[in-house]
Amino acid sequence: AQKITQTQPGMFVQEKEAVTLDCTYDTSDPSYGLFWYKQPSSGEMIFLIYQGSYDQQNATEGRYSLNFQKARKSANLVISASQLGDSAMYFCAMREGTYSGAGSYQLTFGKGTKLSVIP
Amino acid sequence: NAGVTQTPKFQVLKTGQSMTLQCAQDMNHEYMSWYRQDPGMGLRLIHYSVGAGITDQGEVPNGYNVSRSTTEDFPLRLLSAAPSQTSVYFCASSQSTGTLDTQYFGPGTRLTVL
């Protein structure tokens, strides 16, 4: 089973509008972190925001906020007031906290959502 | 403070050739890792290290070797390149293995194997 699911391969949003990128996750580990990264066409991976499994409040970072619904195992990224520079691939990722053999502590990534901001 | 650096940025190899992708970080991070990114997929872990002298396999380790003799450096070696190893390779590091420790990525190496 996929640990991170991003169901929107591509999305369009009008400049200055808000947009929500979906992410659901699957884990039985009580301790985990959820991360969002942005990958512009230049290729680098840029960290945006994270949320810990024990955090009571949703994380915010400037125009980015993370809508964390633990019971539904979702961690959606909300970008407010979209800008042309927000056009990029966005990846949701999870890091689990318990050692479980090979691959422990890795970031498990979803397949990404391509966001296009329309002027 | 350069963060995570990778060299080279681009590389073309012939099948059967070997090479080493370099990765260095100047943040004194314990945890370092190598991922590969293939079209239409997210990143997949190749190998990782939780400190100097300690490495372990990730999800897709076959065909790759790593070592970590210093905290700063974590090179990835392709033993005998195959076309299936054509990919973009990212090195990443984080302070430790904590769930809230952000992994910071290098700029990537685009590798083509002919």
CSV table of C-alpha atoms in Angstrom, one decimal:
chain,number,residue,atom,x,y,z
A,1,ALA,CA,0.0,0.0,0.0
A,2,GLN,CA,1.2,3.5,-0.8
A,3,LYS,CA,2.2,5.4,2.3
A,4,ILE,CA,1.7,8.8,0.7
A,5,THR,CA,-1.0,9.5,-1.8
A,6,GLN,CA,-1.4,12.7,-3.8
A,7,THR,CA,-4.5,12.3,-6.0
A,8,GLN,CA,-4.2,15.4,-8.1
A,9,PRO,CA,-1.6,15.0,-10.8
A,10,GLY,CA,-2.1,18.5,-12.0
A,11,MET,CA,-4.0,21.6,-10.9
A,12,PHE,CA,-4.6,25.1,-12.2
A,13,VAL,CA,-5.3,28.2,-10.0
A,14,GLN,CA,-5.9,31.8,-10.9
A,15,GLU,CA,-3.2,34.2,-9.6
A,16,LYS,CA,-4.1,35.7,-6.2
A,17,GLU,CA,-6.5,32.9,-5.5
A,18,ALA,CA,-6.0,30.2,-2.8
A,19,VAL,CA,-5.4,26.6,-3.6
A,20,THR,CA,-5.4,23.3,-1.7
A,21,LEU,CA,-3.1,20.4,-2.6
A,22,ASP,CA,-4.3,17.1,-1.2
A,23,CYS,CA,-2.2,14.5,0.6
A,24,THR,CA,-3.2,11.5,2.5
A,25,TYR,CA,-0.9,9.2,4.4
A,26,ASP,CA,-0.8,5.7,5.9
A,27,THR,CA,1.2,4.7,8.9
A,28,SER,CA,0.8,2.8,12.2
A,29,ASP,CA,3.7,4.6,13.8
A,30,PRO,CA,2.4,7.1,16.5
A,31,SER,CA,5.4,9.4,15.8
A,32,TYR,CA,5.8,10.9,12.4
A,33,GLY,CA,6.4,14.1,10.6
A,34,LEU,CA,4.7,15.4,7.4
A,35,PHE,CA,6.6,17.6,5.0
A,36,TRP,CA,5.9,19.5,1.9
A,37,TYR,CA,8.5,20.3,-0.7
A,38,LYS,CA,8.3,22.5,-3.9
A,39,GLN,CA,10.2,21.5,-7.0
A,40,PRO,CA,10.3,24.3,-9.6
A,41,SER,CA,11.3,23.6,-13.2
A,42,SER,CA,14.9,24.3,-12.3
A,43,GLY,CA,14.9,21.0,-10.4
A,44,GLU,CA,15.9,21.7,-6.8
A,45,MET,CA,13.8,20.5,-3.9
A,46,ILE,CA,12.8,23.3,-1.6
A,47,PHE,CA,11.4,22.7,1.9
A,48,LEU,CA,8.1,24.5,2.6
A,49,ILE,CA,6.5,23.4,5.8
A,50,TYR,CA,6.2,20.5,8.2
A,51,GLN,CA,3.8,19.1,10.8
A,52,GLY,CA,4.5,16.7,13.6
A,53,SER,CA,2.0,14.0,14.5
A,54,TYR,CA,1.7,15.3,18.1
A,55,ASP,CA,1.2,18.9,17.1
A,56,GLN,CA,-2.1,20.3,18.2
A,57,GLN,CA,-2.2,23.3,15.8
A,58,ASN,CA,-1.9,23.4,12.1
A,59,ALA,CA,1.5,24.6,10.9
A,60,THR,CA,1.8,27.9,9.0
A,61,GLU,CA,4.7,29.4,7.2
A,62,GLY,CA,4.0,32.7,5.4
A,63,ARG,CA,1.5,32.0,2.6
A,64,TYR,CA,1.7,28.2,3.3
A,65,SER,CA,-0.4,26.4,5.8
A,66,LEU,CA,-0.9,22.7,6.4
A,67,ASN,CA,-4.4,21.5,7.1
A,68,PHE,CA,-3.7,18.5,9.3
A,69,GLN,CA,-6.6,16.1,10.0
A,70,LYS,CA,-5.1,13.3,12.0
A,71,ALA,CA,-8.2,11.1,12.2
A,72,ARG,CA,-8.6,11.2,8.4
A,73,LYS,CA,-4.8,10.9,7.9
A,74,SER,CA,-4.7,13.9,5.7
A,75,ALA,CA,-2.1,16.7,5.5
A,76,ASN,CA,-3.2,19.1,2.8
A,77,LEU,CA,-1.1,22.1,1.8
A,78,VAL,CA,-2.9,25.4,1.4
A,79,ILE,CA,-1.3,28.2,-0.6
A,80,SER,CA,-3.0,31.6,-0.1
A,81,ALA,CA,-2.8,34.4,-2.7
A,82,SER,CA,-1.1,32.3,-5.4
A,83,GLN,CA,1.7,33.9,-7.3
A,84,LEU,CA,3.2,33.1,-10.7
A,85,GLY,CA,6.3,31.8,-9.0
A,86,ASP,CA,4.3,29.2,-7.2
A,87,SER,CA,4.0,27.2,-10.5
A,88,ALA,CA,5.9,24.0,-9.7
A,89,MET,CA,5.7,20.4,-8.6
A,90,TYR,CA,4.7,19.9,-5.0
A,91,PHE,CA,5.6,16.8,-3.1
A,92,CYS,CA,4.1,15.6,0.2
A,93,ALA,CA,6.4,13.4,2.3
A,94,MET,CA,6.4,11.6,5.6
A,95,ARG,CA,9.1,10.6,8.0
A,96,GLU,CA,8.3,7.9,10.5
A,97,GLY,CA,10.0,7.8,13.9
A,98,THR,CA,10.5,4.2,14.8
A,99,TYR,CA,13.5,2.2,13.6
A,100,SER,CA,12.1,-0.6,11.3
A,101,GLY,CA,15.2,-1.9,9.5
A,102,ALA,CA,16.5,-0.9,6.1
A,103,GLY,CA,15.2,2.4,5.0
A,104,SER,CA,14.3,3.7,8.5
A,105,TYR,CA,14.0,7.4,9.0
A,106,GLN,CA,13.6,8.0,5.3
A,107,LEU,CA,11.3,10.5,3.7
A,108,THR,CA,8.6,8.6,1.9
A,109,PHE,CA,7.3,10.8,-1.0
A,110,GLY,CA,4.1,11.0,-2.9
A,111,LYS,CA,4.2,11.2,-6.7
A,112,GLY,CA,3.5,15.0,-6.6
A,113,THR,CA,1.0,17.5,-7.9
A,114,LYS,CA,1.9,19.9,-10.7
A,115,LEU,CA,0.5,23.3,-9.9
A,116,SER,CA,0.1,25.9,-12.6
A,117,VAL,CA,-0.8,29.5,-11.7
A,118,ILE,CA,-2.7,31.4,-14.4
A,119,PRO,CA,-2.2,35.1,-14.7
B,1,ASN,CA,27.2,28.3,4.7
B,2,ALA,CA,26.7,26.4,1.4
B,3,GLY,CA,24.2,23.8,2.7
B,4,VAL,CA,24.2,20.6,0.7
B,5,THR,CA,26.4,20.5,-2.4
B,6,GLN,CA,26.5,17.9,-5.2
B,7,THR,CA,28.9,17.4,-8.0
B,8,PRO,CA,28.7,17.0,-11.0
B,9,LYS,CA,25.4,18.6,-12.0
B,10,PHE,CA,25.2,16.6,-15.2
B,11,GLN,CA,26.9,13.3,-16.3
B,12,VAL,CA,26.7,11.0,-19.2
B,13,LEU,CA,28.0,7.5,-18.9
B,14,LYS,CA,28.2,4.4,-21.1
B,15,THR,CA,26.8,1.1,-19.9
B,16,GLY,CA,29.3,-0.6,-17.7
B,17,GLN,CA,31.2,2.5,-16.6
B,18,SER,CA,31.6,3.4,-13.0
B,19,MET,CA,31.6,6.7,-11.3
B,20,THR,CA,31.1,8.5,-8.0
B,21,LEU,CA,28.6,11.2,-7.3
B,22,GLN,CA,29.9,13.6,-4.6
B,23,CYS,CA,27.8,15.0,-1.8
B,24,ALA,CA,28.9,17.3,1.0
B,25,GLN,CA,27.2,19.3,3.7
B,26,ASP,CA,28.6,21.9,6.0
B,27,MET,CA,25.8,21.9,8.7
B,28,ASN,CA,27.3,19.2,10.8
B,29,HIS,CA,24.3,17.0,10.2
B,30,GLU,CA,24.3,13.4,11.4
B,31,TYR,CA,21.9,12.0,8.8
B,32,MET,CA,22.6,11.9,5.1
B,33,SER,CA,20.8,10.1,2.3
B,34,TRP,CA,20.7,9.6,-1.4
B,35,TYR,CA,17.5,9.5,-3.4
B,36,ARG,CA,16.7,9.0,-7.0
B,37,GLN,CA,13.9,10.7,-8.9
B,38,ASP,CA,12.4,9.1,-12.0
B,39,PRO,CA,9.7,10.7,-14.3
B,40,GLY,CA,6.2,10.6,-12.8
B,41,MET,CA,7.5,9.3,-9.5
B,42,GLY,CA,8.4,10.8,-6.2
B,43,LEU,CA,11.9,10.3,-4.7
B,44,ARG,CA,13.0,6.9,-3.6
B,45,LEU,CA,15.7,6.2,-1.1
B,46,ILE,CA,18.9,4.5,-2.2
B,47,HIS,CA,21.1,4.5,0.8
B,48,TYR,CA,21.4,6.5,4.0
B,49,SER,CA,23.8,7.1,6.9
B,50,VAL,CA,23.1,8.0,10.5
B,51,GLY,CA,26.7,9.1,11.2
B,52,ALA,CA,30.3,8.6,10.1
B,53,GLY,CA,31.0,4.9,9.6
B,54,ILE,CA,27.4,3.9,9.6
B,55,THR,CA,25.4,3.3,6.4
B,56,ASP,CA,22.3,1.3,5.6
B,57,GLN,CA,20.2,0.4,2.5
B,58,GLY,CA,17.1,2.1,1.4
B,59,GLU,CA,14.3,1.1,-1.0
B,60,VAL,CA,16.4,0.8,-4.2
B,61,PRO,CA,20.0,0.0,-3.2
B,62,ASN,CA,21.0,-2.4,-6.0
B,63,GLY,CA,23.9,-1.2,-8.2
B,64,TYR,CA,25.0,1.5,-5.7
B,65,ASN,CA,27.6,1.6,-2.9
B,66,VAL,CA,28.1,4.3,-0.3
B,67,SER,CA,30.6,5.0,2.5
B,68,ARG,CA,30.8,7.7,5.1
B,69,SER,CA,34.3,8.3,6.4
B,70,THR,CA,33.5,11.9,7.6
B,71,THR,CA,30.5,13.8,8.9
B,72,GLU,CA,30.6,16.1,5.9
B,73,ASP,CA,30.9,13.8,2.9
B,74,PHE,CA,28.6,11.0,1.6
B,75,PRO,CA,29.6,9.8,-1.9
B,76,LEU,CA,27.5,7.5,-4.0
B,77,ARG,CA,29.2,5.0,-6.2
B,78,LEU,CA,27.7,3.4,-9.3
B,79,LEU,CA,29.6,0.2,-9.8
B,80,SER,CA,28.7,-0.7,-13.4
B,81,ALA,CA,26.2,1.8,-14.8
B,82,ALA,CA,23.1,0.5,-16.5
B,83,PRO,CA,20.4,2.4,-18.5
B,84,SER,CA,18.0,1.8,-15.7
B,85,GLN,CA,20.1,4.1,-13.5
B,86,THR,CA,19.3,7.0,-15.7
B,87,SER,CA,17.8,9.4,-13.2
B,88,VAL,CA,18.1,12.5,-11.2
B,89,TYR,CA,20.0,11.9,-8.0
B,90,PHE,CA,19.5,14.0,-4.9
B,91,CYS,CA,21.6,14.0,-1.7
B,92,ALA,CA,19.9,15.2,1.5
B,93,SER,CA,20.9,15.8,5.1
B,94,SER,CA,19.2,16.4,8.4
B,95,GLN,CA,20.4,17.2,11.9
B,96,SER,CA,19.4,13.7,13.1
B,97,THR,CA,16.8,11.0,12.5
B,98,GLY,CA,14.0,12.9,14.4
B,99,THR,CA,10.6,13.0,12.8
B,100,LEU,CA,10.6,16.8,12.8
B,101,ASP,CA,14.2,17.1,11.5
B,102,THR,CA,13.9,18.7,8.1
B,103,GLN,CA,15.9,17.1,5.3
B,104,TYR,CA,17.6,19.6,3.1
B,105,PHE,CA,18.4,18.7,-0.4
B,106,GLY,CA,21.3,19.4,-2.7
B,107,PRO,CA,20.7,20.7,-6.2
B,108,GLY,CA,20.7,17.2,-7.8
B,109,THR,CA,22.8,15.4,-10.4
B,110,ARG,CA,21.2,14.5,-13.7
B,111,LEU,CA,22.7,11.2,-14.9
B,112,THR,CA,22.2,9.6,-18.3
B,113,VAL,CA,23.4,6.1,-19.0
B,114,LEU,CA,23.7,5.2,-22.7
